[in-house]
Structure formats: C-alpha cells, structure tokens
C-alpha cells in the first residue's frame, strides 16, 4: 500500500501531494475514502501532471456523502488530467455528474478473450451461473467450446514469423525504447513509461510472478513490448490473464500477433483458463470470444481548457489498463 506512493517516481516530484481523503463521522471513525495516485503523461511534447483515483469506497450508511470524496479529487488545481480505469456501474453516474467523459477510443464496456484451458474455464463459467453440477457438466461444455474455437482457428489470418522473448524485468533498453516512442508519437497522449516507472508500477507483480513481459527486438534494439497480468476470480476458481499494455515503434501487426500467440502458449502450459483484452485495445487482432461488461470502465477529465477539446478526439488516444490504477 505504501509502495503506491512512497516509491512512486511522481510522488517525490510534487510537494504536499495528498495520498487521498477520508470521510469521518462524528465519532471520528473513518467511514469512506478515496486514493489519489500521482502519474505522468506526455502530450504534444508537454508533460502533464496526472492523477488516478483509487479505491473509492464509502460505508453504506454514509453513501449520500460519497460525492464529497470525488469532489476533492477533481478540485485539485495542480493536476492537468484525471484518469480512472476501474469505474464500475455504481460510479458511472457520479463521474458523468462531474463532467468526466468516457475515453473516446476502444470499447471499454466490452472485452474479448481466448480460452486456454477448456475444462477449467467451463467449470468456472458454470459456477458463475450457480450450477451445482459444474464438476460434471464442465466436460461436455469444454468439448463444445473447443470445437467452436477449432472452426474459428481455420479462418485465422497468418503472419510472418517473429521471435518473442520473455523478460524477467525491465532493463536499460526500455529507456531507449521510451525515448523513441515519445518522439514518434507527439500527437498521442501517452503515460510515461520509463524503466523507473515500469519497475515501480509492476514491482510486486513481478516478485509474485504475476506479470509477463514480452518483447520483440531488432538486434539489440527493442521495437515492441507487451505486458500481461494475472487477474484471477478466486470465488469462481477462474485463472485469468489480462493484457495491461502494448507499445510498438512501428505498429507491426506481426509483432503483436506473435506476442499474443506466445502468451497463449504460456497460458496453456501453466493451465491458466483464459487470456483477456479488456477494452478491445488490440486493434487488428481478433479473439474468438467476447463478453459485455457491467459499465464503461475508462473515464478521464481534462483540467485545462486547451486539453478539453483536443482529448475529445479519438486519434489522440491509445488507451490501455496501464494508464490508471488497474494494474497497480
């Protein structure tokens, strides 16, 4: 919990940055809170001070005061941009009330996915539906799902062979890559992805071996990477990996397809049940399955007049779960 702020490279750059706010009742008990995580983005050659809301929660008896916390988050004068990638169906109306629009690119009320362990996925899907016979019914359901995917695989597009490497962490190549990425994408809003930031962001995930970092290189030069993170649903026994980030210098479809295929193999080897892309971020890659989410997950709010109009243009965005607090 402390790591989110104390070891955050952006936290040390801002004096008196509040880590969040709490609601107290008349007895001095904390009955609600919201976190305030400092991040940084770059847009048109300028660095934007960015804040991500985190864990907005209020005791049910004091729910009518919940908006006070969100008001504190959005009234920060020193922040250029607010982002939140974990807005659920209960919070959508509040974000709209504060004129925080949905990100204009992607489909953040939908996800696409691949099944990588059919019996495990089928059993968890049956448990979601409350079936008492999940341990038995999983086998015929798994067989039907496997057959459906086999038919779809015959129509899949083929790409040239690309070598993909699985990294143990982040090295100096990622700083060189970030410099090249920002230089080539001046018109895109990009969260800062230096080696320092990446190491902070995924520190504990890497320690727990919950994060997979895949790269494609041209010689010693990094030209693309993708990051995937474990996001299991323990209550249903679902083992799941989600795409967190993908960046490329040349937007080569073959590199992206090769990294997805490598991650699919890893999931099968480790008996992970599914690989998911929330928000349909991987443009040009087709997954065989999809599901609707309970709400649009990714909202933002520009705090500078000149940014309001510019960021309403979908062409300025390449959004991923990395941008907010989803993978912290």
PDB file of C-alpha atoms in Angstrom:
ATOM      1  CA  UNK A   1       0.000   0.000   0.000  1.00  0.00           C
ATOM      2  CA  UNK A   2       2.810   2.407   0.892  1.00  0.00           C
ATOM      3  CA  UNK A   3       4.670   1.498  -2.287  1.00  0.00           C
ATOM      4  CA  UNK A   4       1.936   3.084  -4.444  1.00  0.00           C
ATOM      5  CA  UNK A   5       3.011   6.489  -3.125  1.00  0.00           C
ATOM      6  CA  UNK A   6       6.347   6.294  -1.272  1.00  0.00           C
ATOM      7  CA  UNK A   7       8.241   4.594  -4.110  1.00  0.00           C
ATOM      8  CA  UNK A   8       6.239   6.301  -6.858  1.00  0.00           C
ATOM      9  CA  UNK A   9       8.651   8.398  -9.006  1.00  0.00           C
ATOM     10  CA  UNK A  10       5.964  11.063  -9.458  1.00  0.00           C
ATOM     11  CA  UNK A  11       5.112  11.335  -5.758  1.00  0.00           C
ATOM     12  CA  UNK A  12       8.607  12.631  -4.948  1.00  0.00           C
ATOM     13  CA  UNK A  13       8.271  15.357  -7.611  1.00  0.00           C
ATOM     14  CA  UNK A  14       5.251  17.029  -6.001  1.00  0.00           C
ATOM     15  CA  UNK A  15       5.465  18.655  -2.593  1.00  0.00           C
ATOM     16  CA  UNK A  16       2.391  18.255  -0.373  1.00  0.00           C
ATOM     17  CA  UNK A  17       0.676  15.785  -2.705  1.00  0.00           C
ATOM     18  CA  UNK A  18      -2.321  14.301  -0.799  1.00  0.00           C
ATOM     19  CA  UNK A  19      -2.437  10.497  -0.949  1.00  0.00           C
ATOM     20  CA  UNK A  20      -6.227  10.724  -0.710  1.00  0.00           C
ATOM     21  CA  UNK A  21      -9.096  11.796   1.532  1.00  0.00           C
ATOM     22  CA  UNK A  22     -11.323  10.144   4.122  1.00  0.00           C
ATOM     23  CA  UNK A  23     -14.808  10.707   5.470  1.00  0.00           C
ATOM     24  CA  UNK A  24     -15.121  10.786   9.249  1.00  0.00           C
ATOM     25  CA  UNK A  25     -18.340  10.593  11.247  1.00  0.00           C
ATOM     26  CA  UNK A  26     -18.999  12.498  14.475  1.00  0.00           C
ATOM     27  CA  UNK A  27     -17.228   9.779  16.485  1.00  0.00           C
ATOM     28  CA  UNK A  28     -14.030  10.189  14.485  1.00  0.00           C
ATOM     29  CA  UNK A  29     -14.468   6.854  12.686  1.00  0.00           C
ATOM     30  CA  UNK A  30     -13.384   6.609   9.053  1.00  0.00           C
ATOM     31  CA  UNK A  31     -16.448   5.686   7.009  1.00  0.00           C
ATOM     32  CA  UNK A  32     -15.163   6.336   3.479  1.00  0.00           C
ATOM     33  CA  UNK A  33     -12.020   7.032   1.480  1.00  0.00           C
ATOM     34  CA  UNK A  34     -10.578   7.665  -1.959  1.00  0.00           C
ATOM     35  CA  UNK A  35      -6.956   7.383  -3.058  1.00  0.00           C
ATOM     36  CA  UNK A  36      -5.082   9.918  -5.191  1.00  0.00           C
ATOM     37  CA  UNK A  37      -2.196   8.374  -7.151  1.00  0.00           C
ATOM     38  CA  UNK A  38       0.179  10.743  -8.989  1.00  0.00           C
ATOM     39  CA  UNK A  39       1.122   9.715 -12.517  1.00  0.00           C
ATOM     40  CA  UNK A  40       2.570  11.491 -15.543  1.00  0.00           C
ATOM     41  CA  UNK A  41       1.564  11.666 -19.189  1.00  0.00           C
ATOM     42  CA  UNK A  42       3.074  13.375 -22.218  1.00  0.00           C
ATOM     43  CA  UNK A  43       1.104  15.089 -24.969  1.00  0.00           C
ATOM     44  CA  UNK A  44       2.388  17.262 -27.806  1.00  0.00           C
ATOM     45  CA  UNK A  45       5.813  17.475 -26.184  1.00  0.00           C
ATOM     46  CA  UNK A  46       4.465  18.592 -22.804  1.00  0.00           C
ATOM     47  CA  UNK A  47       4.432  16.693 -19.542  1.00  0.00           C
ATOM     48  CA  UNK A  48       1.019  16.536 -17.894  1.00  0.00           C
ATOM     49  CA  UNK A  49       0.559  16.079 -14.159  1.00  0.00           C
ATOM     50  CA  UNK A  50      -1.932  13.245 -13.937  1.00  0.00           C
ATOM     51  CA  UNK A  51      -3.960  11.846 -11.039  1.00  0.00           C
ATOM     52  CA  UNK A  52      -5.655   8.459 -10.873  1.00  0.00           C
ATOM     53  CA  UNK A  53      -8.476   7.909  -8.429  1.00  0.00           C
ATOM     54  CA  UNK A  54      -8.127   4.694  -6.451  1.00  0.00           C
ATOM     55  CA  UNK A  55     -10.461   2.613  -4.269  1.00  0.00           C
ATOM     56  CA  UNK A  56     -13.400   4.982  -3.848  1.00  0.00           C
ATOM     57  CA  UNK A  57     -15.427   3.316  -1.098  1.00  0.00           C
ATOM     58  CA  UNK A  58     -17.989   4.500   1.476  1.00  0.00           C
ATOM     59  CA  UNK A  59     -19.859   2.671   4.235  1.00  0.00           C
ATOM     60  CA  UNK A  60     -23.449   2.065   3.146  1.00  0.00           C
ATOM     61  CA  UNK A  61     -24.881   4.207   5.975  1.00  0.00           C
ATOM     62  CA  UNK A  62     -22.953   7.239   4.697  1.00  0.00           C
ATOM     63  CA  UNK A  63     -23.360   6.673   0.951  1.00  0.00           C
ATOM     64  CA  UNK A  64     -25.073  10.050   0.496  1.00  0.00           C
ATOM     65  CA  UNK A  65     -21.770  11.760   1.376  1.00  0.00           C
ATOM     66  CA  UNK A  66     -19.695   9.787  -1.152  1.00  0.00           C
ATOM     67  CA  UNK A  67     -19.672  12.612  -3.712  1.00  0.00           C
ATOM     68  CA  UNK A  68     -17.664  14.772  -1.303  1.00  0.00           C
ATOM     69  CA  UNK A  69     -14.675  12.492  -1.848  1.00  0.00           C
ATOM     70  CA  UNK A  70     -14.892  12.610  -5.632  1.00  0.00           C
ATOM     71  CA  UNK A  71     -15.249  16.387  -5.429  1.00  0.00           C
ATOM     72  CA  UNK A  72     -11.951  16.604  -3.532  1.00  0.00           C
ATOM     73  CA  UNK A  73     -10.251  14.502  -6.185  1.00  0.00           C
ATOM     74  CA  UNK A  74     -11.448  16.649  -9.102  1.00  0.00           C
ATOM     75  CA  UNK A  75     -10.896  20.050  -7.462  1.00  0.00           C
ATOM     76  CA  UNK A  76      -7.084  19.709  -7.417  1.00  0.00           C
ATOM     77  CA  UNK A  77      -5.807  22.809  -9.229  1.00  0.00           C
ATOM     78  CA  UNK A  78      -2.302  21.452  -9.778  1.00  0.00           C
ATOM     79  CA  UNK A  79      -3.492  18.446 -11.811  1.00  0.00           C
ATOM     80  CA  UNK A  80      -3.726  18.643 -15.620  1.00  0.00           C
ATOM     81  CA  UNK A  81      -5.514  15.360 -16.233  1.00  0.00           C
ATOM     82  CA  UNK A  82      -7.534  12.804 -14.247  1.00  0.00           C
ATOM     83  CA  UNK A  83      -7.824   9.162 -15.361  1.00  0.00           C
ATOM     84  CA  UNK A  84      -9.637   6.181 -13.910  1.00  0.00           C
ATOM     85  CA  UNK A  85      -9.651   2.732 -15.496  1.00  0.00           C
ATOM     86  CA  UNK A  86     -11.726   0.968 -12.797  1.00  0.00           C
ATOM     87  CA  UNK A  87     -15.061   2.806 -12.910  1.00  0.00           C
ATOM     88  CA  UNK A  88     -17.865   0.342 -12.168  1.00  0.00           C
ATOM     89  CA  UNK A  89     -21.594   0.535 -12.779  1.00  0.00           C
ATOM     90  CA  UNK A  90     -22.181   2.146  -9.367  1.00  0.00           C
ATOM     91  CA  UNK A  91     -19.801   5.037 -10.096  1.00  0.00           C
ATOM     92  CA  UNK A  92     -20.675   5.890 -13.710  1.00  0.00           C
ATOM     93  CA  UNK A  93     -23.417   8.383 -12.851  1.00  0.00           C
ATOM     94  CA  UNK A  94     -21.135  10.208 -10.395  1.00  0.00           C
ATOM     95  CA  UNK A  95     -18.356  10.575 -12.976  1.00  0.00           C
ATOM     96  CA  UNK A  96     -20.840  11.882 -15.502  1.00  0.00           C
ATOM     97  CA  UNK A  97     -22.145  14.389 -12.936  1.00  0.00           C
ATOM     98  CA  UNK A  98     -18.598  15.764 -12.610  1.00  0.00           C
ATOM     99  CA  UNK A  99     -18.415  16.028 -16.422  1.00  0.00           C
ATOM    100  CA  UNK A 100     -15.818  13.288 -16.654  1.00  0.00           C
ATOM    101  CA  UNK A 101     -16.321  11.729 -20.121  1.00  0.00           C
ATOM    102  CA  UNK A 102     -15.583   8.155 -21.237  1.00  0.00           C
ATOM    103  CA  UNK A 103     -12.334   7.743 -23.131  1.00  0.00           C
ATOM    104  CA  UNK A 104     -13.227   8.135 -26.839  1.00  0.00           C
ATOM    105  CA  UNK A 105     -11.257   5.165 -28.154  1.00  0.00           C
ATOM    106  CA  UNK A 106     -11.702   1.467 -27.579  1.00  0.00           C
ATOM    107  CA  UNK A 107     -14.721  -0.421 -26.300  1.00  0.00           C
ATOM    108  CA  UNK A 108     -14.393  -0.172 -22.546  1.00  0.00           C
ATOM    109  CA  UNK A 109     -17.761  -1.785 -21.860  1.00  0.00           C
ATOM    110  CA  UNK A 110     -16.644  -4.985 -23.608  1.00  0.00           C
ATOM    111  CA  UNK A 111     -13.799  -7.465 -23.543  1.00  0.00           C
ATOM    112  CA  UNK A 112     -12.564 -10.132 -25.935  1.00  0.00           C
ATOM    113  CA  UNK A 113     -10.836 -13.306 -24.839  1.00  0.00           C
ATOM    114  CA  UNK A 114      -9.284 -16.648 -25.706  1.00  0.00           C
ATOM    115  CA  UNK A 115      -9.946 -19.865 -23.774  1.00  0.00           C
ATOM    116  CA  UNK A 116      -6.652 -21.555 -22.936  1.00  0.00           C
ATOM    117  CA  UNK A 117      -7.819 -24.324 -20.559  1.00  0.00           C
ATOM    118  CA  UNK A 118     -11.265 -25.562 -21.544  1.00  0.00           C
ATOM    119  CA  UNK A 119     -12.270 -27.718 -18.531  1.00  0.00           C
ATOM    120  CA  UNK A 120     -11.171 -25.059 -16.046  1.00  0.00           C
ATOM    121  CA  UNK A 121     -12.912 -22.261 -17.927  1.00  0.00           C
ATOM    122  CA  UNK A 122     -16.102 -24.305 -18.375  1.00  0.00           C
ATOM    123  CA  UNK A 123     -16.309 -25.175 -14.677  1.00  0.00           C
ATOM    124  CA  UNK A 124     -15.826 -21.558 -13.581  1.00  0.00           C
ATOM    125  CA  UNK A 125     -18.431 -20.373 -16.127  1.00  0.00           C
ATOM    126  CA  UNK A 126     -20.948 -22.865 -14.727  1.00  0.00           C
ATOM    127  CA  UNK A 127     -20.178 -21.728 -11.171  1.00  0.00           C
ATOM    128  CA  UNK A 128     -20.912 -18.130 -12.183  1.00  0.00           C
ATOM    129  CA  UNK A 129     -24.361 -19.322 -13.227  1.00  0.00           C
ATOM    130  CA  UNK A 130     -24.867 -21.106  -9.916  1.00  0.00           C
ATOM    131  CA  UNK A 131     -24.803 -24.648 -11.307  1.00  0.00           C
ATOM    132  CA  UNK A 132     -24.449 -27.368  -8.679  1.00  0.00           C
ATOM    133  CA  UNK A 133     -23.325 -29.786 -11.388  1.00  0.00           C
ATOM    134  CA  UNK A 134     -20.347 -27.771 -12.594  1.00  0.00           C
ATOM    135  CA  UNK A 135     -17.761 -30.553 -11.930  1.00  0.00           C
ATOM    136  CA  UNK A 136     -19.728 -32.904 -14.228  1.00  0.00           C
ATOM    137  CA  UNK A 137     -21.129 -30.532 -16.830  1.00  0.00           C
ATOM    138  CA  UNK A 138     -17.763 -28.912 -17.473  1.00  0.00           C
ATOM    139  CA  UNK A 139     -16.641 -31.749 -19.760  1.00  0.00           C
ATOM    140  CA  UNK A 140     -19.397 -31.523 -22.418  1.00  0.00           C
ATOM    141  CA  UNK A 141     -19.266 -27.701 -22.270  1.00  0.00           C
ATOM    142  CA  UNK A 142     -15.473 -27.758 -22.655  1.00  0.00           C
ATOM    143  CA  UNK A 143     -15.777 -30.051 -25.680  1.00  0.00           C
ATOM    144  CA  UNK A 144     -18.306 -27.729 -27.339  1.00  0.00           C
ATOM    145  CA  UNK A 145     -16.141 -24.662 -26.728  1.00  0.00           C
ATOM    146  CA  UNK A 146     -13.048 -26.426 -28.073  1.00  0.00           C
ATOM    147  CA  UNK A 147     -14.893 -27.420 -31.249  1.00  0.00           C
ATOM    148  CA  UNK A 148     -16.147 -23.871 -31.779  1.00  0.00           C
ATOM    149  CA  UNK A 149     -12.613 -22.470 -31.424  1.00  0.00           C
ATOM    150  CA  UNK A 150     -11.159 -25.091 -33.753  1.00  0.00           C
ATOM    151  CA  UNK A 151     -13.540 -23.975 -36.503  1.00  0.00           C
ATOM    152  CA  UNK A 152     -12.654 -20.300 -35.917  1.00  0.00           C
ATOM    153  CA  UNK A 153      -8.916 -21.068 -35.956  1.00  0.00           C
ATOM    154  CA  UNK A 154      -9.116 -22.289 -39.543  1.00  0.00           C
ATOM    155  CA  UNK A 155     -10.127 -18.774 -40.601  1.00  0.00           C
ATOM    156  CA  UNK A 156      -7.393 -17.016 -38.614  1.00  0.00           C
ATOM    157  CA  UNK A 157      -5.005 -14.757 -40.513  1.00  0.00           C
ATOM    158  CA  UNK A 158      -1.369 -15.844 -40.760  1.00  0.00           C
ATOM    159  CA  UNK A 159       1.619 -13.557 -40.076  1.00  0.00           C
ATOM    160  CA  UNK A 160       5.340 -13.782 -40.729  1.00  0.00           C
ATOM    161  CA  UNK A 161       7.460 -15.436 -38.039  1.00  0.00           C
ATOM    162  CA  UNK A 162       8.715 -13.106 -35.293  1.00  0.00           C
ATOM    163  CA  UNK A 163      10.948 -14.008 -32.352  1.00  0.00           C
ATOM    164  CA  UNK A 164       9.419 -13.152 -28.969  1.00  0.00           C
ATOM    165  CA  UNK A 165      11.412 -13.007 -25.757  1.00  0.00           C
ATOM    166  CA  UNK A 166      10.011 -13.363 -22.216  1.00  0.00           C
ATOM    167  CA  UNK A 167      11.761 -10.888 -19.910  1.00  0.00           C
ATOM    168  CA  UNK A 168      12.412 -11.165 -16.184  1.00  0.00           C
ATOM    169  CA  UNK A 169      12.078  -7.423 -15.669  1.00  0.00           C
ATOM    170  CA  UNK A 170      12.918  -4.058 -17.198  1.00  0.00           C
ATOM    171  CA  UNK A 171      16.434  -3.014 -18.257  1.00  0.00           C
ATOM    172  CA  UNK A 172      18.051  -0.014 -19.944  1.00  0.00           C
ATOM    173  CA  UNK A 173      16.538  -0.984 -23.318  1.00  0.00           C
ATOM    174  CA  UNK A 174      13.158   0.224 -22.054  1.00  0.00           C
ATOM    175  CA  UNK A 175      14.500   3.760 -21.519  1.00  0.00           C
ATOM    176  CA  UNK A 176      15.849   3.824 -25.085  1.00  0.00           C
ATOM    177  CA  UNK A 177      12.508   2.471 -26.309  1.00  0.00           C
ATOM    178  CA  UNK A 178      10.552   5.129 -24.389  1.00  0.00           C
ATOM    179  CA  UNK A 179      12.636   7.940 -25.885  1.00  0.00           C
ATOM    180  CA  UNK A 180      11.936   6.629 -29.381  1.00  0.00           C
ATOM    181  CA  UNK A 181       8.241   6.025 -28.644  1.00  0.00           C
ATOM    182  CA  UNK A 182       7.593   9.542 -27.354  1.00  0.00           C
ATOM    183  CA  UNK A 183       9.487  11.091 -30.276  1.00  0.00           C
ATOM    184  CA  UNK A 184       7.360   9.198 -32.811  1.00  0.00           C
ATOM    185  CA  UNK A 185       4.016   9.855 -31.114  1.00  0.00           C
ATOM    186  CA  UNK A 186       3.926  13.547 -30.257  1.00  0.00           C
ATOM    187  CA  UNK A 187       0.217  13.723 -31.109  1.00  0.00           C
ATOM    188  CA  UNK A 188      -0.727  10.844 -28.826  1.00  0.00           C
ATOM    189  CA  UNK A 189      -1.460  11.083 -25.125  1.00  0.00           C
ATOM    190  CA  UNK A 190       0.977   8.605 -23.581  1.00  0.00           C
ATOM    191  CA  UNK A 191       1.508   7.657 -19.965  1.00  0.00           C
ATOM    192  CA  UNK A 192       5.207   7.925 -19.108  1.00  0.00           C
ATOM    193  CA  UNK A 193       6.845   4.510 -19.495  1.00  0.00           C
ATOM    194  CA  UNK A 194      10.450   4.932 -18.403  1.00  0.00           C
ATOM    195  CA  UNK A 195      12.253   1.983 -16.877  1.00  0.00           C
ATOM    196  CA  UNK A 196      11.895   3.655 -13.454  1.00  0.00           C
ATOM    197  CA  UNK A 197       8.125   3.977 -13.822  1.00  0.00           C
ATOM    198  CA  UNK A 198       7.669   0.436 -15.131  1.00  0.00           C
ATOM    199  CA  UNK A 199       9.727  -1.029 -12.282  1.00  0.00           C
ATOM    200  CA  UNK A 200       7.635   0.874  -9.739  1.00  0.00           C
ATOM    201  CA  UNK A 201       4.319   0.019 -11.408  1.00  0.00           C
ATOM    202  CA  UNK A 202       4.932  -3.747 -11.609  1.00  0.00           C
ATOM    203  CA  UNK A 203       7.321  -4.199  -8.671  1.00  0.00           C
ATOM    204  CA  UNK A 204       5.262  -6.578  -6.541  1.00  0.00           C
ATOM    205  CA  UNK A 205       3.588  -8.267  -9.503  1.00  0.00           C
ATOM    206  CA  UNK A 206       7.000  -9.302 -10.814  1.00  0.00           C
ATOM    207  CA  UNK A 207       8.065 -10.526  -7.370  1.00  0.00           C
ATOM    208  CA  UNK A 208       4.961 -12.706  -7.159  1.00  0.00           C
ATOM    209  CA  UNK A 209       5.446 -13.854 -10.765  1.00  0.00           C
ATOM    210  CA  UNK A 210       2.013 -12.478 -11.669  1.00  0.00           C
ATOM    211  CA  UNK A 211       3.272 -10.359 -14.590  1.00  0.00           C
ATOM    212  CA  UNK A 212       4.569 -11.424 -18.002  1.00  0.00           C
ATOM    213  CA  UNK A 213       6.749  -9.039 -20.018  1.00  0.00           C
ATOM    214  CA  UNK A 214       7.141  -9.993 -23.694  1.00  0.00           C
ATOM    215  CA  UNK A 215       9.418  -8.185 -26.147  1.00  0.00           C
ATOM    216  CA  UNK A 216      10.332  -8.138 -29.825  1.00  0.00           C
ATOM    217  CA  UNK A 217      13.734  -6.769 -30.837  1.00  0.00           C
ATOM    218  CA  UNK A 218      15.717  -5.831 -33.903  1.00  0.00           C
ATOM    219  CA  UNK A 219      19.189  -6.857 -32.875  1.00  0.00           C
ATOM    220  CA  UNK A 220      19.830  -5.175 -29.516  1.00  0.00           C
ATOM    221  CA  UNK A 221      17.090  -2.618 -30.117  1.00  0.00           C
ATOM    222  CA  UNK A 222      13.695  -3.113 -28.509  1.00  0.00           C
ATOM    223  CA  UNK A 223      10.939  -2.402 -31.057  1.00  0.00           C
ATOM    224  CA  UNK A 224       7.802  -3.640 -29.246  1.00  0.00           C
ATOM    225  CA  UNK A 225       6.680  -4.954 -25.887  1.00  0.00           C
ATOM    226  CA  UNK A 226       3.534  -6.210 -24.213  1.00  0.00           C
ATOM    227  CA  UNK A 227       2.692  -6.711 -20.543  1.00  0.00           C
ATOM    228  CA  UNK A 228       0.162  -9.204 -19.214  1.00  0.00           C
ATOM    229  CA  UNK A 229      -1.008  -9.570 -15.616  1.00  0.00           C
ATOM    230  CA  UNK A 230      -2.794 -12.256 -13.583  1.00  0.00           C
ATOM    231  CA  UNK A 231      -6.329 -11.229 -12.656  1.00  0.00           C
ATOM    232  CA  UNK A 232      -7.942 -14.341 -11.188  1.00  0.00           C
ATOM    233  CA  UNK A 233     -11.510 -14.612  -9.877  1.00  0.00           C
ATOM    234  CA  UNK A 234     -10.930 -16.846  -6.875  1.00  0.00           C
ATOM    235  CA  UNK A 235     -14.599 -17.053  -5.883  1.00  0.00           C
ATOM    236  CA  UNK A 236     -15.323 -18.909  -9.134  1.00  0.00           C
ATOM    237  CA  UNK A 237     -11.993 -20.695  -9.457  1.00  0.00           C
ATOM    238  CA  UNK A 238     -11.166 -18.748 -12.630  1.00  0.00           C
ATOM    239  CA  UNK A 239      -7.494 -18.367 -13.566  1.00  0.00           C
ATOM    240  CA  UNK A 240      -7.176 -15.374 -15.879  1.00  0.00           C
ATOM    241  CA  UNK A 241      -4.503 -13.244 -17.529  1.00  0.00           C
ATOM    242  CA  UNK A 242      -5.276  -9.750 -18.811  1.00  0.00           C
ATOM    243  CA  UNK A 243      -3.449  -7.553 -21.256  1.00  0.00           C
ATOM    244  CA  UNK A 244      -2.175  -4.462 -19.419  1.00  0.00           C
ATOM    245  CA  UNK A 245      -0.074  -2.669 -22.033  1.00  0.00           C
ATOM    246  CA  UNK A 246       1.215  -2.933 -25.579  1.00  0.00           C
ATOM    247  CA  UNK A 247       3.580  -0.467 -27.262  1.00  0.00           C
ATOM    248  CA  UNK A 248       5.346  -0.633 -30.617  1.00  0.00           C
ATOM    249  CA  UNK A 249       7.617   1.703 -32.561  1.00  0.00           C
ATOM    250  CA  UNK A 250       6.267   0.699 -35.972  1.00  0.00           C
ATOM    251  CA  UNK A 251       2.838  -0.819 -35.125  1.00  0.00           C
ATOM    252  CA  UNK A 252       3.871  -4.038 -36.845  1.00  0.00           C
ATOM    253  CA  UNK A 253       0.919  -6.456 -36.812  1.00  0.00           C
ATOM    254  CA  UNK A 254       3.252  -9.446 -36.980  1.00  0.00           C
ATOM    255  CA  UNK A 255       4.981  -8.465 -33.712  1.00  0.00           C
ATOM    256  CA  UNK A 256       1.667  -8.053 -31.927  1.00  0.00           C
ATOM    257  CA  UNK A 257       0.289 -11.346 -33.239  1.00  0.00           C
ATOM    258  CA  UNK A 258       3.481 -13.167 -32.241  1.00  0.00           C
ATOM    259  CA  UNK A 259       3.354 -11.836 -28.668  1.00  0.00           C
ATOM    260  CA  UNK A 260      -0.308 -12.788 -28.293  1.00  0.00           C
ATOM    261  CA  UNK A 261       0.411 -16.276 -29.608  1.00  0.00           C
ATOM    262  CA  UNK A 262       3.358 -16.652 -27.201  1.00  0.00           C
ATOM    263  CA  UNK A 263       1.178 -15.557 -24.290  1.00  0.00           C
ATOM    264  CA  UNK A 264      -1.489 -18.047 -25.328  1.00  0.00           C
ATOM    265  CA  UNK A 265       1.121 -20.831 -25.226  1.00  0.00           C
ATOM    266  CA  UNK A 266       2.248 -19.729 -21.768  1.00  0.00           C
ATOM    267  CA  UNK A 267      -1.342 -19.769 -20.526  1.00  0.00           C
ATOM    268  CA  UNK A 268      -1.866 -23.283 -21.856  1.00  0.00           C
ATOM    269  CA  UNK A 269       1.383 -24.522 -20.302  1.00  0.00           C
ATOM    270  CA  UNK A 270       0.519 -23.014 -16.913  1.00  0.00           C
ATOM    271  CA  UNK A 271      -3.130 -24.180 -17.113  1.00  0.00           C
ATOM    272  CA  UNK A 272      -4.472 -20.634 -16.964  1.00  0.00           C
ATOM    273  CA  UNK A 273      -8.081 -20.668 -18.127  1.00  0.00           C
ATOM    274  CA  UNK A 274      -8.309 -17.554 -20.303  1.00  0.00           C
ATOM    275  CA  UNK A 275      -6.436 -14.606 -21.821  1.00  0.00           C
ATOM    276  CA  UNK A 276      -8.445 -11.364 -21.901  1.00  0.00           C
ATOM    277  CA  UNK A 277      -8.219  -7.973 -23.598  1.00  0.00           C
ATOM    278  CA  UNK A 278     -10.443  -5.513 -21.731  1.00  0.00           C
ATOM    279  CA  UNK A 279     -11.494  -2.518 -23.798  1.00  0.00           C
ATOM    280  CA  UNK A 280     -10.664  -4.292 -27.071  1.00  0.00           C
ATOM    281  CA  UNK A 281      -7.301  -2.485 -27.134  1.00  0.00           C
ATOM    282  CA  UNK A 282      -5.543  -4.806 -29.582  1.00  0.00           C
ATOM    283  CA  UNK A 283      -6.704  -3.328 -32.851  1.00  0.00           C
ATOM    284  CA  UNK A 284      -6.333  -5.775 -35.709  1.00  0.00           C
ATOM    285  CA  UNK A 285      -6.240  -8.890 -33.505  1.00  0.00           C
ATOM    286  CA  UNK A 286      -9.407 -10.992 -33.461  1.00  0.00           C
ATOM    287  CA  UNK A 287     -10.306 -13.124 -30.438  1.00  0.00           C
ATOM    288  CA  UNK A 288     -12.910 -15.912 -30.695  1.00  0.00           C
ATOM    289  CA  UNK A 289     -14.986 -14.846 -27.673  1.00  0.00           C
ATOM    290  CA  UNK A 290     -16.366 -11.661 -26.183  1.00  0.00           C
ATOM    291  CA  UNK A 291     -18.378 -10.525 -23.193  1.00  0.00           C
ATOM    292  CA  UNK A 292     -20.178  -7.362 -22.172  1.00  0.00           C
ATOM    293  CA  UNK A 293     -19.001  -5.552 -19.055  1.00  0.00           C
ATOM    294  CA  UNK A 294     -21.327  -4.006 -16.489  1.00  0.00           C
ATOM    295  CA  UNK A 295     -20.232  -0.473 -17.421  1.00  0.00           C
ATOM    296  CA  UNK A 296     -17.727   1.610 -19.356  1.00  0.00           C
ATOM    297  CA  UNK A 297     -14.544   1.304 -17.278  1.00  0.00           C
ATOM    298  CA  UNK A 298     -12.268   4.117 -18.514  1.00  0.00           C
ATOM    299  CA  UNK A 299     -13.104   7.770 -17.775  1.00  0.00           C
ATOM    300  CA  UNK A 300     -10.965  10.889 -17.831  1.00  0.00           C
ATOM    301  CA  UNK A 301     -11.244  14.609 -17.134  1.00  0.00           C
ATOM    302  CA  UNK A 302      -9.046  17.354 -18.598  1.00  0.00           C
ATOM    303  CA  UNK A 303      -8.356  20.158 -16.142  1.00  0.00           C
ATOM    304  CA  UNK A 304      -7.008  22.639 -18.692  1.00  0.00           C
ATOM    305  CA  UNK A 305      -9.288  24.363 -21.226  1.00  0.00           C
ATOM    306  CA  UNK A 306      -6.997  23.707 -24.192  1.00  0.00           C
ATOM    307  CA  UNK A 307      -6.953  19.969 -23.393  1.00  0.00           C
ATOM    308  CA  UNK A 308     -10.725  19.558 -23.240  1.00  0.00           C
ATOM    309  CA  UNK A 309     -11.264  19.869 -26.986  1.00  0.00           C
ATOM    310  CA  UNK A 310      -8.072  18.103 -28.031  1.00  0.00           C
ATOM    311  CA  UNK A 311      -8.632  14.999 -25.914  1.00  0.00           C
ATOM    312  CA  UNK A 312     -12.179  14.588 -27.206  1.00  0.00           C
ATOM    313  CA  UNK A 313     -10.540  13.434 -30.469  1.00  0.00           C
ATOM    314  CA  UNK A 314     -10.134   9.641 -30.511  1.00  0.00           C
ATOM    315  CA  UNK A 315      -7.000   9.999 -32.650  1.00  0.00           C
ATOM    316  CA  UNK A 316      -5.159  11.451 -29.630  1.00  0.00           C
ATOM    317  CA  UNK A 317      -5.602   8.269 -27.594  1.00  0.00           C
ATOM    318  CA  UNK A 318      -4.062   4.804 -27.398  1.00  0.00           C
ATOM    319  CA  UNK A 319      -5.617   3.702 -24.093  1.00  0.00           C
ATOM    320  CA  UNK A 320      -4.635   0.659 -22.028  1.00  0.00           C
ATOM    321  CA  UNK A 321      -5.242  -0.550 -18.487  1.00  0.00           C
ATOM    322  CA  UNK A 322      -1.718   0.627 -17.639  1.00  0.00           C
ATOM    323  CA  UNK A 323      -2.920   4.232 -17.789  1.00  0.00           C
ATOM    324  CA  UNK A 324      -4.774   4.204 -14.466  1.00  0.00           C
ATOM    325  CA  UNK A 325      -4.766   2.115 -11.293  1.00  0.00           C
ATOM    326  CA  UNK A 326      -5.992  -1.194 -12.768  1.00  0.00           C
ATOM    327  CA  UNK A 327      -2.621  -2.944 -12.567  1.00  0.00           C
ATOM    328  CA  UNK A 328      -1.076  -1.277  -9.528  1.00  0.00           C
TER     329      UNK A 328
END
